[in-house]
Each structure stands twice: as structure tokens, then as C-alpha cells.
Backbone as ProteinMPNN parsed JSONL, in Angstrom:
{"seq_chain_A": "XXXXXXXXXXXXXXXXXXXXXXXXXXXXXXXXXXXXXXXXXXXXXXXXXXXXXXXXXXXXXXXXXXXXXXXXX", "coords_chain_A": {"N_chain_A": [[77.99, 117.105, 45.347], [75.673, 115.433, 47.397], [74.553, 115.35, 50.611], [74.447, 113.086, 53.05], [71.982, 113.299, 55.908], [70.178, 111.736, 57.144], [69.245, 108.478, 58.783], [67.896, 105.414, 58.277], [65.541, 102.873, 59.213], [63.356, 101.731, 57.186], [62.713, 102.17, 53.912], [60.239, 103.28, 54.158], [59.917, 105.093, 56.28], [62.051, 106.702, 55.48], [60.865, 108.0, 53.202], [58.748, 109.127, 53.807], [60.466, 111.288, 55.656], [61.624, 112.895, 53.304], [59.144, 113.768, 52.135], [58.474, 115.567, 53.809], [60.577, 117.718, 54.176], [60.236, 118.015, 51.534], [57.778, 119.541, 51.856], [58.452, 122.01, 52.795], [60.018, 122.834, 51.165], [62.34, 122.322, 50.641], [64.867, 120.471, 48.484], [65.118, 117.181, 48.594], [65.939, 113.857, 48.566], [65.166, 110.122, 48.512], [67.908, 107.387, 49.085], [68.029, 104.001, 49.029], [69.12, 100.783, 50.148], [68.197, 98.243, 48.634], [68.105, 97.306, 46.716], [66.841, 98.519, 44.689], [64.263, 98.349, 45.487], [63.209, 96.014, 43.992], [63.553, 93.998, 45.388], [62.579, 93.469, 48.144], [62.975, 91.947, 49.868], [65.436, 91.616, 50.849], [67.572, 91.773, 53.036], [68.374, 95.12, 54.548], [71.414, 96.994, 54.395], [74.129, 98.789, 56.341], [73.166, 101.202, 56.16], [70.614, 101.049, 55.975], [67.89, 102.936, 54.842], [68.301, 105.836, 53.173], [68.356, 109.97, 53.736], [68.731, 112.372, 51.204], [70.132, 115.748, 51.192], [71.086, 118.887, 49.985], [74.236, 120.011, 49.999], [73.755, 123.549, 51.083], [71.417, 122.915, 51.716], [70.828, 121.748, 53.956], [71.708, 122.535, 57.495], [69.443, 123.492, 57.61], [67.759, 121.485, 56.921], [68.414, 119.498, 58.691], [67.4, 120.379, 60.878], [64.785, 120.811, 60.42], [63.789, 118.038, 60.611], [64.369, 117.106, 62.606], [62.772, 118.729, 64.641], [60.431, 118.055, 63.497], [59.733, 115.684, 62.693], [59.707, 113.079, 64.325], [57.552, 111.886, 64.799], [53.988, 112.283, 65.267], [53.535, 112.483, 68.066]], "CA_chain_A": [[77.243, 115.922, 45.72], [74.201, 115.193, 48.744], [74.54, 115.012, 52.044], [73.437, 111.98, 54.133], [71.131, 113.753, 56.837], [69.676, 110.847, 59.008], [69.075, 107.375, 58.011], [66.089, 105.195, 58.707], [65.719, 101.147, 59.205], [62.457, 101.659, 56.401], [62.366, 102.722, 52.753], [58.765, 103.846, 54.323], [60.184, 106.006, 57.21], [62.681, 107.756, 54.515], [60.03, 108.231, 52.212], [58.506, 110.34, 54.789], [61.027, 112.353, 55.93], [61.623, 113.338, 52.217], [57.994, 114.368, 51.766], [58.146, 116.571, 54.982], [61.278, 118.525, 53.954], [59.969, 118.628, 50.332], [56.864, 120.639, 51.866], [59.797, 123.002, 53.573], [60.821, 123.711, 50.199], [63.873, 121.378, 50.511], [64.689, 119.271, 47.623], [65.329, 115.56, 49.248], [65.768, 112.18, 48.069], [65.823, 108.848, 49.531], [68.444, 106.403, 48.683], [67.914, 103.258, 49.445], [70.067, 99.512, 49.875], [67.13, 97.328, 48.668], [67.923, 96.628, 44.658], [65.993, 99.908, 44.043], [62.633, 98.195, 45.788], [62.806, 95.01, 43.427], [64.114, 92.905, 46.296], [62.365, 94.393, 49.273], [62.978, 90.532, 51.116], [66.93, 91.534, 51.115], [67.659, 93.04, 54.837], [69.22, 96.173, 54.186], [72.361, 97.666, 54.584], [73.965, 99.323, 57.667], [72.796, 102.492, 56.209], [69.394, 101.22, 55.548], [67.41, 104.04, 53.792], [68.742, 106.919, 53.811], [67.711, 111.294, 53.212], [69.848, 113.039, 51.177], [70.082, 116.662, 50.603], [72.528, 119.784, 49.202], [75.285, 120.968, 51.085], [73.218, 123.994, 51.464], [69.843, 122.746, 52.5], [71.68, 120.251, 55.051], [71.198, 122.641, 58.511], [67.789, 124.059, 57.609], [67.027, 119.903, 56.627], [68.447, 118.863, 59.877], [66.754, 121.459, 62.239], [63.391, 120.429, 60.658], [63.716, 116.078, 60.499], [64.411, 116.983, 64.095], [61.48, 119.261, 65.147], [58.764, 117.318, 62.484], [60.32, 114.039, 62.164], [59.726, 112.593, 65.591], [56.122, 111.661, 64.44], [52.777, 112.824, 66.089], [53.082, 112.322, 69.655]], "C_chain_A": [[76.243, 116.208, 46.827], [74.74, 114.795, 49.223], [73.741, 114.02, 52.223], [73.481, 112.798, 55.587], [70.77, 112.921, 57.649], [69.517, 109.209, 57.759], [67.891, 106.607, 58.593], [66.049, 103.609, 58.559], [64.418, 100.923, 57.888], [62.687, 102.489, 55.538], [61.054, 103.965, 53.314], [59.041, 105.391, 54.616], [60.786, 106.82, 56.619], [62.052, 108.367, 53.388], [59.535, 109.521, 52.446], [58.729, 111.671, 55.131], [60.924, 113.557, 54.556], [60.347, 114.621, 51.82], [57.89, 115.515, 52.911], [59.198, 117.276, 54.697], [60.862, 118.98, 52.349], [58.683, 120.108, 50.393], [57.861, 121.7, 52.532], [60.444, 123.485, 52.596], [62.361, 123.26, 50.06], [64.04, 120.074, 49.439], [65.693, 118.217, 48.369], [65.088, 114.352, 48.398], [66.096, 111.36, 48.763], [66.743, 108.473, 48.562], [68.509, 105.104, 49.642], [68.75, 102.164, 49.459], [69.16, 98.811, 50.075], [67.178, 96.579, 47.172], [67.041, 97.368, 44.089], [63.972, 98.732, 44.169], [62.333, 96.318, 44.936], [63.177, 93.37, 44.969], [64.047, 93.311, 47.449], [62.605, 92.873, 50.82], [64.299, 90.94, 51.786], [66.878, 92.444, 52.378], [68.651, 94.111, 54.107], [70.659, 96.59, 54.813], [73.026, 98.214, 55.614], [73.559, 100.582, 57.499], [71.266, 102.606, 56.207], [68.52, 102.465, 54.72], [67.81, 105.507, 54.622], [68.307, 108.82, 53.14], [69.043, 111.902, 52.956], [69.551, 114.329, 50.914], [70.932, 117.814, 50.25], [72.866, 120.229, 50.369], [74.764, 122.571, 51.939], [71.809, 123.937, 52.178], [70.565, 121.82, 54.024], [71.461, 120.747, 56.886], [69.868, 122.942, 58.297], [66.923, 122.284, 58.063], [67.155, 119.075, 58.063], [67.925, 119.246, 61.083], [64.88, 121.274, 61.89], [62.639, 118.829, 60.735], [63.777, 116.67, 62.228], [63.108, 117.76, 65.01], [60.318, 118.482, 64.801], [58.995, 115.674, 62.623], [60.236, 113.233, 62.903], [57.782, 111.582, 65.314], [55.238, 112.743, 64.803], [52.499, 113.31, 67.517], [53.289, 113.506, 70.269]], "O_chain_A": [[76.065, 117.395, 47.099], [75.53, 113.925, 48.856], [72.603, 113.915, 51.765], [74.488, 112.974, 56.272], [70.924, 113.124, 58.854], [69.636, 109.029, 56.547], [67.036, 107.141, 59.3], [66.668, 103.172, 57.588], [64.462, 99.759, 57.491], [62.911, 103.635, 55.928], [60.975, 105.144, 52.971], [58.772, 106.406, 53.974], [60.416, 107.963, 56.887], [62.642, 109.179, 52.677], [59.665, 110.574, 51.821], [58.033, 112.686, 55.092], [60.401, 114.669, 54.618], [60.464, 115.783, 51.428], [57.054, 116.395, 52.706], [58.751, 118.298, 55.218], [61.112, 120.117, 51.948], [58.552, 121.091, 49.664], [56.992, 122.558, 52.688], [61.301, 124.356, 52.74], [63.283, 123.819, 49.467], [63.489, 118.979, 49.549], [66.865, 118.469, 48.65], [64.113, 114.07, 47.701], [67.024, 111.441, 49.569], [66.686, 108.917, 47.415], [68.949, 105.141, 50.791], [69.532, 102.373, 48.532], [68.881, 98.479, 51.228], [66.527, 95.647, 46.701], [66.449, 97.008, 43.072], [63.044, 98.541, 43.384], [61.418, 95.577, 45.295], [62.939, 92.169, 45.104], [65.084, 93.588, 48.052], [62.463, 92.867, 52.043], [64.464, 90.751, 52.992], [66.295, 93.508, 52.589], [69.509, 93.857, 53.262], [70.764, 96.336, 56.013], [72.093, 98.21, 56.417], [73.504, 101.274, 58.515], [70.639, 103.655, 56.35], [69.049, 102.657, 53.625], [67.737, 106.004, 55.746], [67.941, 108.837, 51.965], [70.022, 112.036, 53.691], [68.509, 114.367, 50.26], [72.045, 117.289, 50.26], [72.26, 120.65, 51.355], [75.169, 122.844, 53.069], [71.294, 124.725, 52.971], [69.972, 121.599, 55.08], [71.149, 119.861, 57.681], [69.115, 122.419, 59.119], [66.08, 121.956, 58.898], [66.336, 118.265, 58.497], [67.969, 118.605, 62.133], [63.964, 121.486, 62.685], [61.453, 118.524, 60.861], [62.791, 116.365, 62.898], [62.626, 117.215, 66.003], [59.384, 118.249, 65.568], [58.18, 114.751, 62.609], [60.698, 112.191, 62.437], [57.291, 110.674, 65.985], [55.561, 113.927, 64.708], [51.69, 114.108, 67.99], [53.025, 113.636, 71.465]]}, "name": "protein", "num_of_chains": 1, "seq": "XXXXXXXXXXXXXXXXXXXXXXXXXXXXXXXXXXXXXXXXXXXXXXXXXXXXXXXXXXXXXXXXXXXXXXXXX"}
């Protein structure tokens, strides 16, 4: 199964992450608690959206959400 890596109060913000470990060569997926986007009114979950990835990608994935993942500033 996938690891849950970090979680995120936005579909958006997990979208993100995803796309920044996918350029790292890490396959990532969000999962989300929204009704898969059809019901984006429903407040989410306590996990809100969340990055998952393989048991093996999981420190590489967490050593770069933490260096990249912070934004811009």
C-alpha cells in the first residue's frame, strides 16, 4: 500500500506537493475527503487532502516536501 507523507487543509496545496515530487521522479498521488471534487462545498475531513507515496519513495518524498514544499519565500 502508500504512505500518507503530509497532509494539507487544500485539494490545491496537495496537488502541488504531488507535482513537485513527481518532478523528483517520485510517483505521488493526492487523496482527497471531498466526494472526489464533486462536492468541493463539503469541509473536509481531519485528514483533509492528503500525499501519498511507496514505502520506498517515503524518506527521499519527505526530505524533499520539506526542503521545496515551504513555498517561495
Amino acid at each position: 500500500g502508500l504512505i500518507n507523507i503530509a497532509s494539507y487543509g487544500s485539494r490545491t496545496q496537495a496537488e502541488m506537493m504531488v507535482e513537485l515530487l513527481r518532478n523528483e521522479g517520485i510517483d505521488a498521488i493526492t487523496e482527497v475527503d471531498d466526494a472526489g471534487g464533486l462536492r468541493p462545498d463539503i469541509p473536509m475531513g481531519m485528514g483533509g487532502a492528503k500525499v501519498l507515496v511507496r514505502p520506498e519513495d517515503e524518506e527521499r518524498a519527505r526530505e524533499i516536501l520539506e526542503h521545496g514544499g515551504d513555498g517561495e519565500d
